[in-house]
XYZ file of C-alpha atoms in Angstrom:
409
model
C -230.660 -83.885 -215.849
C -230.386 -87.150 -214.503
C -231.933 -85.979 -211.561
C -235.234 -85.172 -213.262
C -235.779 -88.553 -213.708
C -237.924 -90.993 -211.955
C -235.969 -93.944 -210.168
C -236.887 -97.190 -213.130
C -235.890 -94.150 -215.487
C -232.349 -93.421 -213.858
C -231.804 -97.206 -213.128
C -232.187 -97.783 -217.317
C -229.818 -94.742 -217.892
C -226.988 -96.166 -215.413
C -227.600 -100.203 -216.715
C -227.388 -98.992 -220.247
C -223.531 -96.803 -219.704
C -222.493 -100.118 -217.263
C -222.519 -102.943 -219.858
C -220.393 -105.753 -218.837
C -217.060 -104.288 -220.357
C -215.476 -107.353 -221.159
C -218.510 -108.500 -223.242
C -219.138 -104.864 -224.696
C -215.855 -104.427 -226.553
C -215.592 -108.598 -227.274
C -218.347 -107.782 -229.116
C -217.347 -104.568 -230.424
C -214.249 -105.978 -231.665
C -215.833 -108.860 -233.757
C -217.953 -106.060 -235.046
C -215.349 -104.049 -236.157
C -213.437 -106.810 -237.604
C -216.260 -108.785 -239.506
C -218.436 -106.047 -241.026
C -215.684 -104.769 -243.424
C -214.396 -108.537 -244.143
C -218.157 -109.698 -244.686
C -218.605 -106.512 -247.010
C -215.386 -107.487 -249.077
C -216.715 -111.005 -249.191
C -220.186 -109.705 -250.368
C -218.132 -107.665 -253.326
C -216.498 -110.225 -254.187
C -219.356 -112.819 -254.457
C -221.095 -110.198 -256.616
C -218.248 -109.983 -259.050
C -218.177 -113.419 -259.276
C -221.783 -113.656 -259.994
C -221.122 -110.614 -262.731
C -218.502 -112.827 -264.358
C -219.789 -115.232 -266.543
C -223.122 -115.599 -264.112
C -220.685 -117.690 -261.889
C -219.873 -120.187 -264.093
C -216.426 -120.109 -263.160
C -214.975 -121.027 -260.080
C -217.200 -121.876 -256.643
C -218.750 -119.526 -254.304
C -216.157 -120.253 -251.803
C -213.165 -119.373 -254.082
C -214.998 -115.688 -254.472
C -215.273 -115.750 -250.246
C -211.786 -116.367 -250.570
C -211.000 -113.778 -252.607
C -213.180 -111.487 -250.563
C -211.040 -112.519 -247.315
C -207.572 -111.873 -249.418
C -208.772 -108.016 -250.247
C -209.551 -107.667 -246.808
C -206.281 -108.888 -245.486
C -204.692 -106.853 -248.145
C -206.094 -103.764 -246.519
C -204.204 -104.648 -243.599
C -201.101 -104.977 -245.361
C -200.922 -108.691 -245.577
C -199.469 -108.672 -248.917
C -199.633 -112.030 -251.439
C -198.762 -114.302 -254.188
C -200.347 -114.252 -257.269
C -199.348 -117.096 -259.426
C -195.827 -116.602 -257.673
C -195.655 -112.534 -257.860
C -195.512 -110.876 -255.455
C -198.356 -108.035 -254.638
C -197.621 -105.882 -251.669
C -199.892 -102.400 -252.970
C -202.355 -101.713 -250.194
C -205.772 -100.977 -250.932
C -206.069 -97.902 -249.129
C -209.891 -97.810 -249.802
C -209.947 -101.127 -247.816
C -208.206 -99.637 -245.419
C -209.729 -96.445 -244.702
C -213.145 -98.662 -244.554
C -211.954 -100.928 -241.881
C -210.536 -97.673 -239.698
C -214.073 -95.794 -239.967
C -215.647 -98.968 -238.871
C -213.219 -99.266 -236.117
C -214.167 -95.721 -235.124
C -217.754 -95.922 -234.880
C -217.931 -99.382 -233.475
C -215.383 -97.864 -230.609
C -217.746 -94.562 -230.423
C -220.916 -96.975 -229.389
C -218.526 -99.359 -227.398
C -217.414 -96.474 -225.274
C -220.904 -95.042 -224.937
C -221.863 -98.233 -223.405
C -219.049 -98.700 -220.942
C -219.302 -94.917 -220.152
C -220.410 -95.478 -216.829
C -217.688 -97.507 -215.721
C -214.998 -96.662 -213.528
C -215.073 -93.238 -211.300
C -217.053 -90.152 -212.264
C -215.792 -87.095 -214.158
C -215.120 -85.569 -211.111
C -212.898 -87.878 -209.733
C -211.505 -88.131 -212.763
C -210.473 -84.771 -212.955
C -208.966 -84.647 -209.160
C -206.393 -87.342 -211.040
C -208.278 -90.648 -210.192
C -206.570 -93.648 -211.963
C -209.217 -94.610 -214.693
C -208.486 -97.836 -216.291
C -211.670 -98.443 -218.226
C -210.399 -96.974 -221.435
C -207.285 -99.266 -221.547
C -208.969 -102.178 -220.386
C -211.725 -101.796 -223.027
C -209.218 -101.247 -225.759
C -207.068 -104.444 -225.194
C -209.781 -106.355 -225.318
C -211.345 -104.737 -228.187
C -207.723 -105.210 -230.133
C -207.455 -108.737 -228.793
C -210.724 -109.991 -230.266
C -209.822 -108.208 -233.826
C -206.323 -109.595 -233.898
C -207.940 -113.097 -233.513
C -210.055 -112.628 -236.249
C -207.688 -111.432 -238.310
C -205.084 -114.345 -237.672
C -207.793 -116.605 -238.085
C -208.993 -115.007 -241.141
C -205.304 -115.057 -242.876
C -204.864 -118.611 -241.648
C -208.147 -119.729 -243.345
C -208.200 -117.774 -246.402
C -204.405 -118.161 -247.108
C -202.936 -121.090 -249.254
C -199.702 -121.961 -250.241
C -200.127 -119.998 -253.603
C -201.527 -117.086 -252.508
C -199.270 -116.811 -249.075
C -200.515 -113.337 -247.121
C -198.049 -112.720 -244.606
C -199.952 -112.709 -240.820
C -197.573 -111.095 -239.213
C -197.577 -108.307 -240.749
C -201.641 -108.446 -240.403
C -201.228 -108.904 -236.764
C -198.632 -105.729 -236.494
C -201.303 -103.502 -238.329
C -204.489 -104.765 -236.715
C -202.909 -103.921 -233.180
C -201.811 -100.692 -234.649
C -205.280 -99.923 -236.013
C -207.375 -101.036 -232.926
C -204.828 -99.035 -230.645
C -205.151 -95.916 -231.984
C -208.206 -95.341 -233.933
C -209.808 -97.906 -231.749
C -208.628 -96.822 -228.635
C -209.102 -92.784 -229.494
C -212.628 -93.939 -230.578
C -213.831 -95.433 -227.158
C -212.181 -92.655 -225.080
C -214.129 -90.286 -227.122
C -217.791 -92.499 -226.753
C -217.231 -92.797 -223.153
C -216.448 -89.099 -222.459
C -213.077 -89.734 -221.193
C -211.542 -87.851 -224.019
C -213.439 -84.779 -223.128
C -212.109 -84.491 -219.967
C -208.345 -85.557 -220.665
C -208.898 -82.491 -223.535
C -209.105 -80.217 -220.935
C -205.768 -80.899 -219.537
C -203.777 -79.902 -222.770
C -202.567 -76.317 -224.030
C -205.518 -74.526 -226.399
C -202.641 -74.500 -228.727
C -202.402 -78.315 -229.089
C -206.422 -78.137 -229.890
C -206.098 -75.490 -232.088
C -203.142 -77.108 -233.903
C -205.193 -80.469 -234.538
C -208.155 -78.682 -236.044
C -205.484 -76.799 -238.660
C -204.299 -80.343 -238.871
C -207.456 -81.983 -239.875
C -208.558 -78.503 -242.299
C -204.921 -78.647 -244.009
C -205.486 -82.260 -245.068
C -209.053 -81.946 -245.961
C -208.545 -79.386 -248.475
C -205.478 -81.014 -249.556
C -207.062 -84.180 -250.536
C -209.858 -82.068 -252.351
C -206.948 -80.278 -254.420
C -205.630 -83.828 -255.452
C -209.080 -84.853 -256.135
C -209.811 -82.122 -258.336
C -206.025 -82.723 -260.115
C -206.967 -86.238 -260.553
C -210.168 -85.455 -261.989
C -209.019 -82.844 -264.486
C -206.375 -85.153 -265.722
C -208.398 -88.381 -266.209
C -211.019 -86.181 -268.360
C -208.389 -84.366 -270.682
C -207.481 -87.976 -271.485
C -210.579 -89.665 -270.982
C -210.602 -91.364 -274.793
C -207.041 -93.198 -273.603
C -209.074 -94.351 -270.574
C -211.902 -95.534 -272.915
C -209.355 -97.183 -275.498
C -207.702 -99.220 -271.928
C -210.911 -100.496 -271.280
C -212.058 -101.507 -274.790
C -208.606 -103.074 -274.892
C -209.203 -105.786 -272.272
C -212.253 -107.107 -274.199
C -214.903 -107.085 -271.147
C -218.427 -107.656 -271.445
C -220.865 -105.492 -268.888
C -220.665 -107.615 -265.578
C -217.112 -107.986 -265.956
C -216.633 -104.045 -266.486
C -218.204 -103.675 -263.522
C -216.498 -105.848 -261.575
C -213.186 -104.488 -262.828
C -214.485 -100.910 -261.938
C -215.183 -102.003 -258.726
C -211.997 -103.467 -258.096
C -210.319 -100.606 -259.230
C -212.145 -98.088 -257.152
C -210.232 -99.372 -254.076
C -207.171 -97.961 -255.299
C -208.624 -94.652 -255.696
C -207.310 -93.358 -252.871
C -203.854 -94.578 -253.328
C -204.348 -92.429 -256.512
C -204.967 -89.125 -254.498
C -202.132 -89.504 -252.652
C -200.041 -90.219 -255.450
C -201.132 -86.997 -257.183
C -200.368 -85.113 -254.033
C -196.804 -86.508 -254.439
C -197.051 -84.761 -257.718
C -198.032 -81.442 -256.690
C -195.534 -81.633 -253.690
C -192.587 -81.748 -256.258
C -190.523 -85.064 -255.664
C -193.139 -87.091 -257.883
C -193.500 -91.321 -257.833
C -192.408 -93.900 -259.888
C -194.405 -96.084 -261.849
C -191.748 -99.220 -262.524
C -188.085 -99.541 -262.004
C -186.260 -96.263 -262.906
C -189.237 -94.741 -264.178
C -189.924 -90.793 -262.867
C -193.688 -88.963 -263.198
C -192.504 -85.410 -261.461
C -193.196 -81.777 -262.489
C -189.669 -81.551 -263.696
C -189.963 -84.355 -266.295
C -191.834 -87.648 -267.099
C -189.962 -90.657 -268.121
C -191.982 -94.088 -268.136
C -192.114 -97.137 -270.091
C -194.718 -99.427 -271.332
C -197.413 -99.789 -268.694
C -200.301 -102.066 -267.783
C -203.715 -101.819 -268.984
C -205.401 -99.783 -266.365
C -207.742 -96.943 -266.855
C -206.387 -94.933 -264.074
C -203.257 -94.949 -265.943
C -204.606 -92.661 -268.444
C -204.359 -89.149 -265.777
C -200.183 -89.868 -266.286
C -198.636 -87.112 -268.308
C -196.627 -87.807 -271.326
C -193.255 -88.745 -271.816
C -190.540 -85.708 -271.789
C -189.617 -82.701 -270.185
C -192.591 -81.116 -268.673
C -193.763 -77.522 -269.961
C -192.524 -74.601 -267.814
C -195.968 -73.501 -266.400
C -196.337 -76.947 -264.800
C -193.483 -76.117 -262.027
C -195.951 -73.595 -260.947
C -198.284 -76.229 -259.193
C -195.602 -76.670 -256.494
C -197.385 -73.485 -254.836
C -200.263 -75.436 -254.609
C -199.183 -77.007 -251.252
C -198.249 -73.859 -249.279
C -201.450 -71.972 -250.847
C -203.415 -74.909 -249.149
C -202.141 -74.542 -246.025
C -202.461 -71.064 -245.729
C -206.351 -71.124 -246.827
C -207.045 -74.108 -244.688
C -205.416 -72.163 -241.595
C -207.538 -69.009 -242.298
C -210.588 -71.641 -242.227
C -209.874 -73.359 -238.969
C -209.002 -69.708 -237.252
C -212.674 -69.108 -237.764
C -213.852 -71.525 -235.356
C -210.798 -71.001 -232.940
C -209.807 -67.157 -233.157
C -206.843 -65.811 -231.460
C -205.507 -62.523 -231.020
C -201.835 -63.397 -229.820
C -199.354 -63.810 -231.949
C -197.522 -66.551 -230.446
C -200.499 -68.729 -229.987
C -201.486 -67.838 -233.689
C -198.139 -68.728 -235.495
C -197.508 -72.012 -233.414
C -200.957 -73.324 -234.139
C -200.570 -72.747 -237.764
C -196.888 -74.109 -238.085
C -197.451 -77.072 -235.692
C -200.775 -77.643 -237.527
C -198.805 -77.633 -240.852
C -196.189 -79.873 -239.712
C -198.216 -82.845 -238.157
C -200.682 -82.459 -241.618
C -197.013 -83.196 -243.829
C -196.101 -85.988 -241.640
C -199.502 -87.567 -241.904
C -199.209 -87.331 -245.459
C -195.832 -88.838 -245.506
C -197.288 -91.964 -243.712
C -199.594 -92.209 -246.508
C -197.557 -91.686 -249.157
C -195.391 -94.690 -247.417
C -198.463 -96.767 -247.166
C -200.024 -96.096 -250.866
C -196.874 -97.750 -252.964
C -196.124 -101.258 -253.601
C -195.320 -103.993 -255.918
C -198.250 -104.585 -258.428
C -196.524 -107.439 -260.928
C -193.479 -108.855 -261.728
C -190.472 -107.091 -263.336
C -190.716 -103.230 -263.465
C -194.134 -103.262 -261.595
C -192.599 -104.291 -258.559
C -191.604 -100.559 -257.564
C -195.143 -98.703 -258.199
C -194.688 -95.952 -255.096
C -194.265 -92.140 -254.573
C -190.638 -91.024 -253.387
C -191.862 -91.226 -250.169
C -188.818 -89.680 -248.021
C -188.589 -86.841 -250.366
C -192.408 -86.367 -249.956
C -192.816 -86.238 -246.087
C -189.470 -83.529 -246.395
C -191.828 -81.785 -249.297
C -194.934 -82.211 -247.321
C -193.373 -81.037 -244.004
C -191.861 -77.904 -245.314
C -194.717 -76.980 -247.687
C -197.236 -77.199 -245.196
C -195.275 -75.930 -242.306
C -194.572 -72.677 -244.122
C -198.035 -72.389 -245.262
C -199.592 -72.988 -241.736
C -197.419 -70.038 -240.294
C -197.804 -67.652 -242.463
C -201.581 -68.459 -242.243
C -201.616 -68.482 -238.356
C -199.850 -64.810 -238.878
C -202.380 -63.521 -241.280
C -205.064 -64.775 -239.281
C -204.261 -63.308 -236.481
C -203.527 -60.207 -237.649
C -207.116 -59.979 -238.714
C -208.512 -61.173 -235.625
C -206.415 -58.048 -234.019
C -207.519 -55.752 -236.896
C -211.364 -56.939 -236.473
C -210.749 -56.485 -232.360
C -209.667 -52.803 -233.262
C -212.826 -52.068 -235.151
């Protein structure tokens, strides 16, 4: 296709794909860090104005709060009136990951012309374009994160800069590196060397996670609607005006993904804790006094759970079966070994991913009993791997049987 272009057009296309690698990835790393950070700061300023029209404090205080919220999304933790808060607002973390991915894609496309061509790469010629670009991208992001932690943090808030740096490196190396490889076209070349089973397994893993979180969202919404009066009562007890309520709900929305992980931990069986010595699981509920937070209205009542509640534990393997069948529609196979291995590996990977999210979703949210609000991550990991792996295996076998039957017809 490039050969059909005129000489000036080809030159412009080559220049567009061969922009200076160091400059492009440096700017990309800065944008990936600054875009969500400025978004958090902007929301903090809006909340400051909504609260008594900004009568209390100064704009720089709101900007500092927004920067601390961005740092919390990087597992920085902080101190509030001497109390440790270590919970990660997963909505902020996901927003940062999405931004890193999108910016990484554009950076990869801008440097796709660097290094050897596709034929040379396929022949085994070493290509350092993606590793070098990822290193510069990561270094820029990490420097900005460390500077932000030093500037926004005070002796009273004390965010952990070390954890911010570690999390930033992981975020940029994994998500950013994958995005740069995809945008530059290297990922497509490398993927041809992978066996079809691995590509099919990754598709099943993504399908299982999407379906599972859709089920968790439906259960969470249903639980809130069933006890909507309690949520309204909690908001009324906070005695907030319209502006304060809006700012409060915006802040509460940052932990909605955490609530989805808690709901999934409940459906898997192990459940979670909302305070030291408490339990919320299909086997029963034992909780004490709770803070005034609307999402807590979704919690079931204290005491032994009804017998039918234990039936929810059939949902995880059933979800894995359905998701595996859906994934097989785009990548059908009539080989028993390939279909079963695809489903099993994809389900296990989905279980591992959900187990990691269970580790990230919890933490300390206050003093005393509220220092432990988290899913039982170890048990959740075991249950998720078992349930999704078993469901994926069954789904893979059923999908392969349907494909073979269709081929015979």
